[in-house]
Short mmCIF file of C-alpha atoms in Angstrom, two decimals:
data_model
loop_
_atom_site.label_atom_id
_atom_site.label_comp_id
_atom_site.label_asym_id
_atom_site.label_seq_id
_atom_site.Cartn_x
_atom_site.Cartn_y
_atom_site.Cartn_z
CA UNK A 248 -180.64 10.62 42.82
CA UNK A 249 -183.70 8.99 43.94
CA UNK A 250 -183.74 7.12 40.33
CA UNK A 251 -180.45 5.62 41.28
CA UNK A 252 -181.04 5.01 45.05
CA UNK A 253 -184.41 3.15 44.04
CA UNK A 254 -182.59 0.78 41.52
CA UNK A 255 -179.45 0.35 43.63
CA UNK A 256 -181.28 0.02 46.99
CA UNK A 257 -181.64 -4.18 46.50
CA UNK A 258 -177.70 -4.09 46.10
CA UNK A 259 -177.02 -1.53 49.30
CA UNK A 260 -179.51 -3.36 51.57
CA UNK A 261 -177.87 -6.47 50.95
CA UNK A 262 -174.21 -4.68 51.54
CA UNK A 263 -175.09 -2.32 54.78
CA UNK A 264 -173.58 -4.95 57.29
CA UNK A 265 -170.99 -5.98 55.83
CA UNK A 266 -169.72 -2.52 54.76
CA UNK A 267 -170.29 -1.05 58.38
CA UNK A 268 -168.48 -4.49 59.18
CA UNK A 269 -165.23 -3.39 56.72
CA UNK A 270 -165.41 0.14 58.11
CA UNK A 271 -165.39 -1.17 61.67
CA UNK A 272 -162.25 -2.62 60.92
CA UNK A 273 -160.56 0.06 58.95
CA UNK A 274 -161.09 2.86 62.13
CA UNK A 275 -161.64 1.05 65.43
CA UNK A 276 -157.98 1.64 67.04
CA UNK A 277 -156.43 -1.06 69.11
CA UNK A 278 -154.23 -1.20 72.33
CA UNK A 279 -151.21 -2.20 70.65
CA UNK A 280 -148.22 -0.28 68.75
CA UNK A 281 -146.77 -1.96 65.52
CA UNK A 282 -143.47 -0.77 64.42
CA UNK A 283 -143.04 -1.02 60.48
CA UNK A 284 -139.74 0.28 58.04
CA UNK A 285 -139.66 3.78 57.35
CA UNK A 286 -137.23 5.54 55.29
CA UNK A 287 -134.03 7.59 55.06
CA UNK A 288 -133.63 11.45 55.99
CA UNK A 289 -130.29 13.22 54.36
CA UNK A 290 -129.42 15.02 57.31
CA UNK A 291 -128.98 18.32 55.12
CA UNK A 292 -132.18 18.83 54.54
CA UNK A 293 -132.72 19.51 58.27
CA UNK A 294 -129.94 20.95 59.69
CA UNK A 295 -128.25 23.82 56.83
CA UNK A 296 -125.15 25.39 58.28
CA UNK A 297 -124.13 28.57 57.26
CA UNK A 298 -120.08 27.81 57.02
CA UNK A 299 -118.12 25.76 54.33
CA UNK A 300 -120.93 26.80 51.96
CA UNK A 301 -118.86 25.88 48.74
CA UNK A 302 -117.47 22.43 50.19
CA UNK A 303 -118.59 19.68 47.99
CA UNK A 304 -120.00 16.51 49.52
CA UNK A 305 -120.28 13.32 47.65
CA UNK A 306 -121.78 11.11 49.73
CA UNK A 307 -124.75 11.26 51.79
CA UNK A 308 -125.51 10.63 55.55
CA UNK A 309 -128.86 9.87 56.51
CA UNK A 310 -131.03 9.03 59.52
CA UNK A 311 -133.34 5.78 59.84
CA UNK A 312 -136.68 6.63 60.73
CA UNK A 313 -139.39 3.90 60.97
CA UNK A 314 -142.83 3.84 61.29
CA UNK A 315 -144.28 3.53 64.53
CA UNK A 316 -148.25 3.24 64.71
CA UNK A 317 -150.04 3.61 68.14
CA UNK A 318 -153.30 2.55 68.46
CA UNK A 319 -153.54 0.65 64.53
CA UNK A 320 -157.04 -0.18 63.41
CA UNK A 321 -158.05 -3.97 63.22
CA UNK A 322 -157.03 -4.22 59.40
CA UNK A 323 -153.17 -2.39 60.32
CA UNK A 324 -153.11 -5.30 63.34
CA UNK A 325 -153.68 -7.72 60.19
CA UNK A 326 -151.94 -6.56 57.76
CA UNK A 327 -148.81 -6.12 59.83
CA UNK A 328 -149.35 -9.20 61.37
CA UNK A 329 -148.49 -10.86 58.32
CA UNK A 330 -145.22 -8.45 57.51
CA UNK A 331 -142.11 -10.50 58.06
CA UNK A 332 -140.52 -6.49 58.41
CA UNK A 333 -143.41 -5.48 61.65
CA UNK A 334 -143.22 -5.72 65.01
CA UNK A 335 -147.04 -5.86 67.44
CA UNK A 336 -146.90 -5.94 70.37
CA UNK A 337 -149.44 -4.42 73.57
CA UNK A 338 -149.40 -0.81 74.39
CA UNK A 339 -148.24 -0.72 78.01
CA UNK A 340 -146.45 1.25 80.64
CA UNK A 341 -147.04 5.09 80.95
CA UNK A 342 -147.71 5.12 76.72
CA UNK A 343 -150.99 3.01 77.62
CA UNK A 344 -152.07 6.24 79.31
CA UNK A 345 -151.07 8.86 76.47
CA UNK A 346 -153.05 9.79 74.06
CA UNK A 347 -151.98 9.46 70.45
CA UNK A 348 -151.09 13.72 70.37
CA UNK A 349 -149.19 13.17 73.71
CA UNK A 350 -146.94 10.63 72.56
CA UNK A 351 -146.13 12.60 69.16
CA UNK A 352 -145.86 15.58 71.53
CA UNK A 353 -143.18 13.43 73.71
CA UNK A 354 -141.60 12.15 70.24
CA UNK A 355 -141.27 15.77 68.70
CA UNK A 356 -139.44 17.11 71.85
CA UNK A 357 -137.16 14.00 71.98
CA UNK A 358 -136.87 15.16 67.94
CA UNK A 359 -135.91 18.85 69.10
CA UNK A 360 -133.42 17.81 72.01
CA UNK A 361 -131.42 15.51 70.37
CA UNK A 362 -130.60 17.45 67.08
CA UNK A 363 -129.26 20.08 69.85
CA UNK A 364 -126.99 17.54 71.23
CA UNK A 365 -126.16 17.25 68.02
CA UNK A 366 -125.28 20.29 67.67
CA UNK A 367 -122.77 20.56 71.02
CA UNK A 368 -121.49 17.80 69.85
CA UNK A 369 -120.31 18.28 66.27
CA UNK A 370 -119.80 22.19 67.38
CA UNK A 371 -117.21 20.73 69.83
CA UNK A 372 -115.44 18.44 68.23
CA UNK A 373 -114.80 20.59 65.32
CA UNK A 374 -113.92 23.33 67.59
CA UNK A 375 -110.67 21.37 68.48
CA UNK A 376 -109.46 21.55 65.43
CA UNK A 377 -110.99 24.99 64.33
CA UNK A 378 -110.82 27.82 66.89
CA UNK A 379 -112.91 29.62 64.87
CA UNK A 380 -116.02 27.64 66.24
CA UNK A 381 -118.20 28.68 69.01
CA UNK A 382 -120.28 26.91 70.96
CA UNK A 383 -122.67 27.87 73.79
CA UNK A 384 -125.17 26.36 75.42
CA UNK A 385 -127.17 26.42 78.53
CA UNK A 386 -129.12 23.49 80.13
CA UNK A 387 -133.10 23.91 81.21
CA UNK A 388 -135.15 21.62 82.47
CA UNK A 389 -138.47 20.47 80.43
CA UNK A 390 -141.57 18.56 81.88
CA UNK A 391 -141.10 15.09 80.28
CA UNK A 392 -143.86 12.93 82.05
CA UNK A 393 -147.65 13.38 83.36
CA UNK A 394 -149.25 10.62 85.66
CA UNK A 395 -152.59 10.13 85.35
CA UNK A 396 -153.59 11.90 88.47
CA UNK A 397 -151.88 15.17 87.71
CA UNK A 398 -154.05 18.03 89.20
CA UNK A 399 -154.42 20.68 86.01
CA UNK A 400 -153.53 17.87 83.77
CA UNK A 401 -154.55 19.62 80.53
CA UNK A 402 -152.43 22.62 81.28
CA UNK A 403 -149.31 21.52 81.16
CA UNK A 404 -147.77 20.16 77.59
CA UNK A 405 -144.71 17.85 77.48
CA UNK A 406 -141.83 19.74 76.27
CA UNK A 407 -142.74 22.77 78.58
CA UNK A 408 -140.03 24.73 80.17
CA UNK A 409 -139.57 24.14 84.02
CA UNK A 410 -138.78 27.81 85.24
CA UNK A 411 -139.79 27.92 89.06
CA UNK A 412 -141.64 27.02 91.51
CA UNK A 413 -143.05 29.03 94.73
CA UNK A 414 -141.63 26.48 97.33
CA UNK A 415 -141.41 26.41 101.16
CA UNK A 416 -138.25 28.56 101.66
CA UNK A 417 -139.20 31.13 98.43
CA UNK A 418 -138.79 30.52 94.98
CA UNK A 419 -136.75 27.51 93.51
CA UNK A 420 -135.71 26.97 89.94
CA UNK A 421 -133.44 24.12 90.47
CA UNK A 422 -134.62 20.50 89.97
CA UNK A 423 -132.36 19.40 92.93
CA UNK A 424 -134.39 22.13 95.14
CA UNK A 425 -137.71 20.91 94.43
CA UNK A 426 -138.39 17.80 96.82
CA UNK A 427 -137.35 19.37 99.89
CA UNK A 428 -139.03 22.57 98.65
CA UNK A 429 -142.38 20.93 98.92
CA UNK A 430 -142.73 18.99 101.93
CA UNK A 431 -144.86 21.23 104.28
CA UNK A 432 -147.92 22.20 101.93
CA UNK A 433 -149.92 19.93 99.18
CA UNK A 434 -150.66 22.33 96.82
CA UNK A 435 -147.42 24.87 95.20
CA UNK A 436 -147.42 27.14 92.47
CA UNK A 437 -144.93 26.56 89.35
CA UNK A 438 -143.94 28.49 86.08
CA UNK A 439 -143.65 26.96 83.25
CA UNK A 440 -142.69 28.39 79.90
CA UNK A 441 -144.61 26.77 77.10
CA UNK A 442 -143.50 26.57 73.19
CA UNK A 443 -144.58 30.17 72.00
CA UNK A 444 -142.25 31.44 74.73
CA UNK A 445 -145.04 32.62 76.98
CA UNK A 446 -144.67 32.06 81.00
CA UNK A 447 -147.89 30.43 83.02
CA UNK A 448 -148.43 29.74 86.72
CA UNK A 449 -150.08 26.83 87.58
CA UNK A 450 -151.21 24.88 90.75
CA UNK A 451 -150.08 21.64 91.70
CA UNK A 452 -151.38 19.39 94.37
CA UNK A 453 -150.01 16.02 95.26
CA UNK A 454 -152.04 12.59 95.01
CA UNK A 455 -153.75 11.54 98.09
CA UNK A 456 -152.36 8.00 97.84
CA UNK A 457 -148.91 8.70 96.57
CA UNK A 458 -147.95 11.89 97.74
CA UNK A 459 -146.38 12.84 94.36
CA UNK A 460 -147.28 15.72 91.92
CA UNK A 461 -147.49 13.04 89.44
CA UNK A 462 -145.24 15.37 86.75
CA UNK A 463 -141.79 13.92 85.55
CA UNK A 464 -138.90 16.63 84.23
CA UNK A 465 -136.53 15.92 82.25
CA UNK A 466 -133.20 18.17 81.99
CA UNK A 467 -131.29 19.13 78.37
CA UNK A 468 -128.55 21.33 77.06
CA UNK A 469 -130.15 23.45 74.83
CA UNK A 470 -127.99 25.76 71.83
CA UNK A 471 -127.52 29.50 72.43
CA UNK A 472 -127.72 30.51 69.07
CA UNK A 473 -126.56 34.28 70.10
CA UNK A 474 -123.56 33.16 70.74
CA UNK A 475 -122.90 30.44 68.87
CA UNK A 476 -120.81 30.34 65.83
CA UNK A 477 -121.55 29.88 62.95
CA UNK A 478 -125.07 30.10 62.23
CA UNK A 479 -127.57 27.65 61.43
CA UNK A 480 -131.28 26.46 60.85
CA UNK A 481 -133.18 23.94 61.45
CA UNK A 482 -136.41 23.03 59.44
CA UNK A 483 -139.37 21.86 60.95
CA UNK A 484 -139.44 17.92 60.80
CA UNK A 485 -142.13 15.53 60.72
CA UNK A 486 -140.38 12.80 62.11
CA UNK A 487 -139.82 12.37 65.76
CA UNK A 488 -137.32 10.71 68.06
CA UNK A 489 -133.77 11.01 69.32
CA UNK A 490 -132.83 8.23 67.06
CA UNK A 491 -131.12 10.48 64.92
CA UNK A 492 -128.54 11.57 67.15
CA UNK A 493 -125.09 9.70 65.79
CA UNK A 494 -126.21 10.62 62.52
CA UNK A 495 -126.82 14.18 62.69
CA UNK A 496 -124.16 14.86 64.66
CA UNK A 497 -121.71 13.03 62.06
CA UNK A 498 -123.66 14.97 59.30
CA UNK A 499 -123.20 18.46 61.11
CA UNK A 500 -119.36 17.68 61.93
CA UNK A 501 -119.13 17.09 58.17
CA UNK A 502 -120.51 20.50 57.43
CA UNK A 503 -118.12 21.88 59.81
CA UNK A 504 -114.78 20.29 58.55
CA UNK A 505 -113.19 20.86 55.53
CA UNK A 506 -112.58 17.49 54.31
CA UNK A 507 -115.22 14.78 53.39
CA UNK A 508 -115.86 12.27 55.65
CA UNK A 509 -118.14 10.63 53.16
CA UNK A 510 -115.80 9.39 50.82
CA UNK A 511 -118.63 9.29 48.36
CA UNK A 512 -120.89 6.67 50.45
CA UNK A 513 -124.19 6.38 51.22
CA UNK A 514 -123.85 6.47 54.95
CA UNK A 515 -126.94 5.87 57.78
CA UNK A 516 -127.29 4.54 60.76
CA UNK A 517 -129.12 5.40 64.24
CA UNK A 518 -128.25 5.24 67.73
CA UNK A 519 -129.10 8.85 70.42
CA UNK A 520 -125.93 10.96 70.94
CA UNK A 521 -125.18 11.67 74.64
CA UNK A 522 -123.34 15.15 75.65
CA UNK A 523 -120.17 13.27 76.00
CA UNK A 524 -120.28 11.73 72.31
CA UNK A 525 -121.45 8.27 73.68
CA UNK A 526 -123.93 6.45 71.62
CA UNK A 527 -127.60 5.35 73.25
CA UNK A 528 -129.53 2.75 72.28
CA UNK A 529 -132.51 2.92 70.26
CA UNK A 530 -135.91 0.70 69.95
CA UNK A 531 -137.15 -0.40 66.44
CA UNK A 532 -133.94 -1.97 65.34
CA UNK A 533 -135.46 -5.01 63.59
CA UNK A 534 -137.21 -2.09 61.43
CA UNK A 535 -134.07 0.51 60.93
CA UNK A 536 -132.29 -3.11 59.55
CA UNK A 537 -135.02 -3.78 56.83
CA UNK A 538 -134.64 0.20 56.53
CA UNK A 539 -131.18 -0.33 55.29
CA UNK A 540 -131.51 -2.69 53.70
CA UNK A 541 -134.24 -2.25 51.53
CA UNK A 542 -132.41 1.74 51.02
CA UNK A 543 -129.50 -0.12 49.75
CA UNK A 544 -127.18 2.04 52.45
CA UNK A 545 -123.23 1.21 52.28
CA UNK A 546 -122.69 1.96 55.90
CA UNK A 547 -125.05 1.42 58.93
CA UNK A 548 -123.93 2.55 62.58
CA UNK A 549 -125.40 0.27 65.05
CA UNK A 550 -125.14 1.35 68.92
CA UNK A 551 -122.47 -1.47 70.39
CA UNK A 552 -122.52 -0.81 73.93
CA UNK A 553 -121.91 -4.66 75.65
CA UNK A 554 -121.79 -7.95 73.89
CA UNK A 555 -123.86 -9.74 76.89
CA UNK A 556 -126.58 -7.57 77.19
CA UNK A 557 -129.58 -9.25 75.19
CA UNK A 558 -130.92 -6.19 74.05
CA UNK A 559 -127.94 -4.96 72.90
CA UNK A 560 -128.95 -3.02 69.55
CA UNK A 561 -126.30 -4.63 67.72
CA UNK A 562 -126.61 -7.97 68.74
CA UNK A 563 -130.49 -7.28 68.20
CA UNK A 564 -129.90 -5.83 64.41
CA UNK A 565 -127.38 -9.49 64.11
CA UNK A 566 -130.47 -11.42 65.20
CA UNK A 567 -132.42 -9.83 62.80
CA UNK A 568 -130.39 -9.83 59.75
CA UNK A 569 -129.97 -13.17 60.10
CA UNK A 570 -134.31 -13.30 60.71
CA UNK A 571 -134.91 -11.78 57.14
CA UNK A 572 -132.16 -13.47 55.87
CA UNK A 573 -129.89 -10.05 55.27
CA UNK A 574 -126.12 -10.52 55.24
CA UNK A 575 -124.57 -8.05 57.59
CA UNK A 576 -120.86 -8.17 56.43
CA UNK A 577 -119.36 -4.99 55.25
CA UNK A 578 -122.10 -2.73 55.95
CA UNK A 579 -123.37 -3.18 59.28
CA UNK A 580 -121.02 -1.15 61.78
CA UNK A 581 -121.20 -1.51 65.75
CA UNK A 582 -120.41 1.83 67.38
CA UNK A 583 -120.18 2.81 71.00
CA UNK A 584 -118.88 6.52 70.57
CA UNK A 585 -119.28 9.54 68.14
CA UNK A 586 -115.66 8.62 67.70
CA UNK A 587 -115.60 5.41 67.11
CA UNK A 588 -118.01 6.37 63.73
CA UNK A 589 -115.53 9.31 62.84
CA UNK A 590 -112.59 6.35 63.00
CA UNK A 591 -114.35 3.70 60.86
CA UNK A 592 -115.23 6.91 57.82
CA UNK A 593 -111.52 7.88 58.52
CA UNK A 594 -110.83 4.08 58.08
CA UNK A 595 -112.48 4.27 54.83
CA UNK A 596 -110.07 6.73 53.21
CA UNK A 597 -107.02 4.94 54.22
CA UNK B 15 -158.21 13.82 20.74
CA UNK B 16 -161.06 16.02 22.27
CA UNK B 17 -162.75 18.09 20.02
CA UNK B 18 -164.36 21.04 21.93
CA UNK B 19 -166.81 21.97 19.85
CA UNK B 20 -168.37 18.64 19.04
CA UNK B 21 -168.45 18.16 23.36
CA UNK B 22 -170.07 21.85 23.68
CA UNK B 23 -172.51 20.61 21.46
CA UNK B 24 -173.38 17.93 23.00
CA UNK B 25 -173.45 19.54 26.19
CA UNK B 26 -175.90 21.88 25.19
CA UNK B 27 -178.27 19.16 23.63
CA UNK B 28 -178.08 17.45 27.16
CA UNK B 29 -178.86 20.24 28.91
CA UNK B 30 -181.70 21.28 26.54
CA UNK B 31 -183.16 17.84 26.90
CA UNK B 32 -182.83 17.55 30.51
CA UNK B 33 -182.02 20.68 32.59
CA UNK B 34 -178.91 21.60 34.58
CA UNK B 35 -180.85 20.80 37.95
CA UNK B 36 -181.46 17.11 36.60
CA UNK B 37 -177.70 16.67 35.54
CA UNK B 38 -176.75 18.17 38.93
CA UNK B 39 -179.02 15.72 40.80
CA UNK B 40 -177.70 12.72 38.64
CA UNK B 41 -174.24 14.16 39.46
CA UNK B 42 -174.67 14.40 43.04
CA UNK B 43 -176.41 10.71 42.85
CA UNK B 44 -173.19 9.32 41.30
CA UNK B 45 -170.55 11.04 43.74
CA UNK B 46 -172.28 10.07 46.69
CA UNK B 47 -172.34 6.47 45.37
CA UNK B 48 -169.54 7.12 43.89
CA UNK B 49 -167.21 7.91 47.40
CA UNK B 50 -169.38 5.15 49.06
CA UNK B 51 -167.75 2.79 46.98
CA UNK B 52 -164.30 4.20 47.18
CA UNK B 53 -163.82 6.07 50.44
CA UNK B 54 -162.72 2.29 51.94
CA UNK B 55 -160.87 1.70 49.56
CA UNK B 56 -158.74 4.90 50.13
CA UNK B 57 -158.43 4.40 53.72
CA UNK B 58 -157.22 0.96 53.11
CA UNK B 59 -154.73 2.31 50.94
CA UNK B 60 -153.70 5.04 53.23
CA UNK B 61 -153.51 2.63 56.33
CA UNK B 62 -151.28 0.27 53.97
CA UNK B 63 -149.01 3.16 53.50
CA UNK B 64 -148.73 3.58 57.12
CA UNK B 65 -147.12 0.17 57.11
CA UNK B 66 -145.45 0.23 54.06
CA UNK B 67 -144.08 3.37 54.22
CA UNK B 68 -140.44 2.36 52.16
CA UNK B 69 -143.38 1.77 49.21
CA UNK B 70 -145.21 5.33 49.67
CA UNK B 71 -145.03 6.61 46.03
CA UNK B 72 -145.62 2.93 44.86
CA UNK B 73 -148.81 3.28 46.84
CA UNK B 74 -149.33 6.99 46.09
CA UNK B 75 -149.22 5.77 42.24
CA UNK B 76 -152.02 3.31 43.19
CA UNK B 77 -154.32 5.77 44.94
CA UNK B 78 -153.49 8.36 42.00
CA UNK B 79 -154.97 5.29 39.81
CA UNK B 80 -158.07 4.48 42.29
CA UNK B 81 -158.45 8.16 42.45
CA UNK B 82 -159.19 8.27 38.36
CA UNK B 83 -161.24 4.81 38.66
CA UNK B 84 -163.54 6.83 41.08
CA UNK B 85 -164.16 9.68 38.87
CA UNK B 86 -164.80 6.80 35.85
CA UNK B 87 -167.35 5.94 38.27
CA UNK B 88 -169.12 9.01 39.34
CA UNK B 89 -169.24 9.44 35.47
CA UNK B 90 -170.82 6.00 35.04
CA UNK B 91 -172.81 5.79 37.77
CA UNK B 92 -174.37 10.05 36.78
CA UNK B 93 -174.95 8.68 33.04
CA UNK B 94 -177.05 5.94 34.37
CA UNK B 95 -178.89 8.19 36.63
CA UNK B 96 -179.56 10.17 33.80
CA UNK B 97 -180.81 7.45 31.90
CA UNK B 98 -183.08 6.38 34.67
CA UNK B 99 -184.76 9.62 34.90
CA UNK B 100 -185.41 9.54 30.88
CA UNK B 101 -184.67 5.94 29.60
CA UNK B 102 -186.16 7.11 25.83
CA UNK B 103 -183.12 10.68 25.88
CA UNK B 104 -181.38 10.80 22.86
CA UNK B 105 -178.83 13.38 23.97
CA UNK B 106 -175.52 11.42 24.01
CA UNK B 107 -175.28 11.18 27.54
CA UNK B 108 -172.66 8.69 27.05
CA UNK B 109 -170.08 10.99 25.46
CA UNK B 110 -170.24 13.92 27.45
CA UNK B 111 -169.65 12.01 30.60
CA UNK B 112 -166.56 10.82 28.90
CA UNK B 113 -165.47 14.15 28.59
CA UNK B 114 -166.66 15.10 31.74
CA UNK B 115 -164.52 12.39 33.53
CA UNK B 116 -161.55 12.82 31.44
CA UNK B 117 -161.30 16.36 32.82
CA UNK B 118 -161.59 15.64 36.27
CA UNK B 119 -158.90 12.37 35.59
CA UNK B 120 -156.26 15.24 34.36
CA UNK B 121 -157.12 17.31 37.69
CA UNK B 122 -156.43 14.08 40.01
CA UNK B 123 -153.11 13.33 37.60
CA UNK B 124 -151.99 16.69 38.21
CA UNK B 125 -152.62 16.65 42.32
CA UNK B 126 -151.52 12.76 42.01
CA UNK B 127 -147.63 14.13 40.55
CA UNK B 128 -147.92 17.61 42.82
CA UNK B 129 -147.76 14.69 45.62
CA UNK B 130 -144.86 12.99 44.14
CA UNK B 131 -142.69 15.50 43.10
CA UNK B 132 -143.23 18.44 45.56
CA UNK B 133 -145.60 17.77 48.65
CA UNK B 134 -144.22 14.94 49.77
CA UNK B 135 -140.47 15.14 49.27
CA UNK B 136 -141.09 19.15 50.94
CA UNK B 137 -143.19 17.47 53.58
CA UNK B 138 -141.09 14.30 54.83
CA UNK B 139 -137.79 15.88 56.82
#
């Protein structure tokens, strides 16, 4: 080695800066978030329901995910800089304060919530026609947000399970209760349930300056698989978001029916489902469009909620066709319901 | 084609000639030069595919490639360390170090299409 080092050294001498210089900008992170195009996820292989087992499907329906990069190094900055597909912009708001982990940890639970919407969704509307499906569900309340000044920050992980807190008239367990639960003391005990199942008690005191906890909950409906029928699974996904609500829930309706809503097509979209089958909007459209496009989809659902609203997310995906130069006609499908998707695929077979 | 007995051959002449802990030591010298060289260039492939993510086996492909370009140059860059250490050998240094880094090229081939075919497409739900 020392053969090699000695006859190389004139050549690594001369390269030390600038190499420490290149590796500088390959891992020092930024405080900005750049959203690039990700890919397509057939619904199936996340959600497998155990009913219509021998049903043949010919098309496909997929979610959009894209990339979305927090913190990029200097060289991601450049290189998506230069992508006519990317979106930079500054990290800001409560993200600025979230680590990297937190935000996937926020992502994964949105991820986990909305594929059970999903599923009281689709388990609904194909109960209408099919008495033979069950659904139940029961709704629990999650910790969603952390300030800054949280007291036992690092205790507490987003997506933990709000179960009770030890309040001025006894023990409360309803979000409603809380607020006037808390007004005599600074410091209360709650119980939280955390993702192995396991119960913890943990104190909270408010901020001196804002007299808040500084800890955000969120409430969701949340499957009962006991007594749901019929059965299914879920498979651990690597992509985050409740992006993938419309889709899923289309997807899992088809696996519940017994005809093909398909028609043989290769069917994505994105857009959150609500509990009532309304559509949400979704960020990253400008992405999920060069998604599509460059996945060659033959139907995208776009969330269509109100024509005057800049940010509309189809009026944003219109803007951005015609930005990469993408011809929206025939493909491109503004949705405001669960319903209004299930009309257009019914459409389709006419 | 490889012939195994001619490389076993010249394997043992090398070692005769110079000992395994030279060869080790000129091994070592070449990976460590070796990954200095290419460890940027991976993470600037990996932070492209963070981008590019509707290219990822197009860019998988590439690092597969890279991947057998760095072994060609561990290989290299071990032969010439050898060659420093005894610039009058006559050991075929040269061949064996072939054979050497075509081994190792079939190893990153075979992780490169494990990746393509059955890590990825299990990993990315």
């Amino acid at each position: 080695m020392n053969e090699l080092t000695e006859k190389a050294w004139p050549i690594v001498r001369l390269l030390i800066l600038p190499y420490l210089f290149l590796m500088f900008l390959l891992i020092y992170p930024i405080e900005y978030y750049l959203d690039a195009p990700g890919g397509l996820t057939e619904v199936e292989s996340l959600i497998e329901i155990d009913y219509n087992v021998e049903k043949e499907t010919y098309g496909t329906i997929s979610t959009t995910y894209i990339v979305a990069l927090n913190r990029p190094s200097f060289f991601q900055f450049m290189v998506g800089y230069f992508s006519p597909y990317t979106t930079i912009d500054a990290l800001t708001g409560s993200y600025a304060d979230y680590t990297n982990e937190e935000i996937s940890q926020i992502s994964y639970w949105d991820k986990y919530t909305s594929v059970d919407a999903s599923i009281i969704v689709a388990f609904l509307a194909a109960s209408n026609e099919n008495s033979e499906i069950v659904i139940d569900y029961v709704e629990k309340i999650f910790v969603f947000g952390k300030a800054t000044y949280l007291s036992n920050y690092d205790l507490i992980s987003f997506g933990d399970e709000f179960i009770s807190l030890n309040g001025d008239n006894g023990i409360v367990s309803s979000l409603d209760e809380v607020a006037a639960n808390t007004a005599l003391n600074d410091t209360y005990d709650f119980t939280f349930r955390n993702s192995k199942g396991e119960n913890y008690i943990v104190s909270l005191t408010k901020d001196a300056e804002t007299s808040k906890f500084g800890i955000t909950f969120r409430t969701a409906f949340i499957v009962n698989r006991e007594t749901t029928f019929p059965e299914y699974s879920v498979s651990n996904s690597n992509i985050g978001g409740p992006s993938g609500g419309l889709l899923q829930t289309l997807a899992i309706y088809n696996m519940l029916i017994s005809e093909d809503i398909t028609h043989g097509l290769k069917i994505a979209g994105t857009g959150t489902i609500q509990y009532d089958g309304s559509v949400g909007y979704i960020g990253g459209v400008k992405q999920k469009i060069a998604t599509a496009y460059l996945n060659k989809v033959d139907v995208f659902f776009i969330p269509n909620l109100d024509d005057n609203y800049a940010y509309d997310n189809y009026q944003e995906a219109l803007k951005a066709c015609e930005e990469l130069n993408i011809d929206p006609t025939g493909w491109l499908v503004p949705v405001a319901t669960f319903q209004d998707a299930l009309d257009y695929l019914e459409g389709l077979g006419d | 084609m490889i012939n195994m007995k001619n490389f076993l051959s010249k394997w043992v002449e090398l070692k005769t000639e110079f000992g395994l802990k030279a060869i080790i030591d000129s091994l070592m010298a070449g990976v460590v030069y070796g990954m200095l060289i290419f460890v940027p260039v991976y993470i600037i492939f990996a932070e492209i595919a963070m981008i590019f993510m509707y290219q990822l086996y197009t860019i998988i492909v590439l690092i597969v490639f890279s991947a057998m370009l760095n072994v060609y140059v561990i290989n290299k860059l071990a032969a010439k360390a050898l060659k420093l250490k005894k610039p009058d050998a006559t050991s075929d240094i040269k061949m064996v170090m072939i054979y050497h880094a075509c081994f190792w090229m079939s190893i990153v081939l075979i992780i490169g299409l494990l990746f393509i075919f059955v890590i990825i497409p299990i990993l990315w739900v």
